[in-house]
Amino acid sequence: MNSAEIIEKERKYIMQSYGRQKIVIVEGKGAVVKDINGREYIDCVAGIAVNGVGHCHPLVVKAICEQAKRLIHTSNLYYTEPQVELAAKLTELTGMSKVFFCNSGAESVEAALKLAFKITGKRKFVAAKGGFHGRTLGALSVTHSKRGIFEPLLLKTVDFVPYGDALALRNAIDEDTAAVILEPIQGEGGVVVPPEGYLREVREICDEKGVIFILDEIQTGFGRTGKWFCKEHEGVQPDILTVAKALGGGFPIGAMLSLDAEFQRGEHASTFGGNPLACAAALAALNAIESENLVQRAAELGSYFLSRAKKELETLPAVKEVRGRGLMLGVELSECCEGCESVVERACERGVLLNCTAGRVIRLVPPLVIQKSQLDTAFSVLKEILEEMSKNCKDFHGKNGENGENSGN
Ligand SMILES: *Cc1c(COP(=O)(O)O)cnc(C)c1O
């Protein structure tokens, strides 16, 4: 099939719930993917922060191939070595004590909510405006956006408080509150970094009020923000931690970790959860992150990009703000721009994959293995597009379209 045939077939047979760039991707290596016509793209999306170790990392490919030849699946009615090895590794990396394996982010959030029910016997949750925790009905109940026609949702007692405001969060907690659920940096919400000390304050409030603190590191985990987990920036330990996305090096796997509570026999289950193939892939991905020093790399490349972007992009009329941590970066467009979908399209035409989230924020979450030269190319393409867009933004927000300097108004 050629590109047009594949796109047509998708429209005919697949529910049209996704907006896609019109390219058919056939292979990938490191931070580069190739489409069906042989055209290459620098991938600053990484499967939405999934391909942390890059596309088809040799260690991950090898682990999958070897494991696939021996044993792909057996269910949790039996023991397998990759599963226990991965569990031990995850507890070591996170400082948590027990793991429940599943297959996706939403599923790990479901497990977290269910565990919080179990521990507290309560049903109320506090979550953040702009927060995102997944699309299944429980996870969507604690997600602020994307609710639309699905209201009212399963959990009706969820209070949404402004993200980054510890006082509002404290005030929202009452006797019926089971847990607080938050991302350490909001991903889908537009790469929103909370004020320093926020997570520590939330931890203290949860301790004081006796509620569970669920931290959703599904997007921020595994080196993305320049630490293994974003919580380390503040030295905070949640009661429950959810992870997925980059854990499997591209292979689907999720996990819910807890500090001291756990499910008993029969209380929770997942047929595929922690299957040997997924666990072997994840072990290899973690191994790659460690042996290639990718956490440090994310910190360095991220601060390099951010400081360049502050100087060269934030000064453009089309750009409202640049922010992020490590290789989780957001470029928010000014109100004079229509939205960021057109930036994504234009970048794709110029060989760079970007993602648009929260309507106005260009999100860059490239593989942590991206080369500096590739990041520079992506930066140049983005800058060129934002400069073009700035021409429509003259005099907007007091920024001068000619010299790109902020006049301070
Ligand atoms: C992506 C994401 C999820 C949902 O993960 P899925 O694997 O798509 O179900 C939940 N929380 C956060 C913070 C995410 O970024």
Coordinates of N, CA, C and O in Angstrom, one line a residue, residues 33 88 330:
V33 N 12.8 9.2 12.6 CA 11.9 8.3 11.9 C 11.9 8.5 10.4 O 12.2 9.6 10.0
A88 N 11.8 -5.3 41.2 CA 12.9 -5.0 42.2 C 13.6 -3.7 41.7 O 13.9 -2.8 42.5
G330 N 8.0 23.3 26.6 CA 6.8 23.8 26.0 C 7.1 25.2 25.5 O 7.7 26.0 26.2

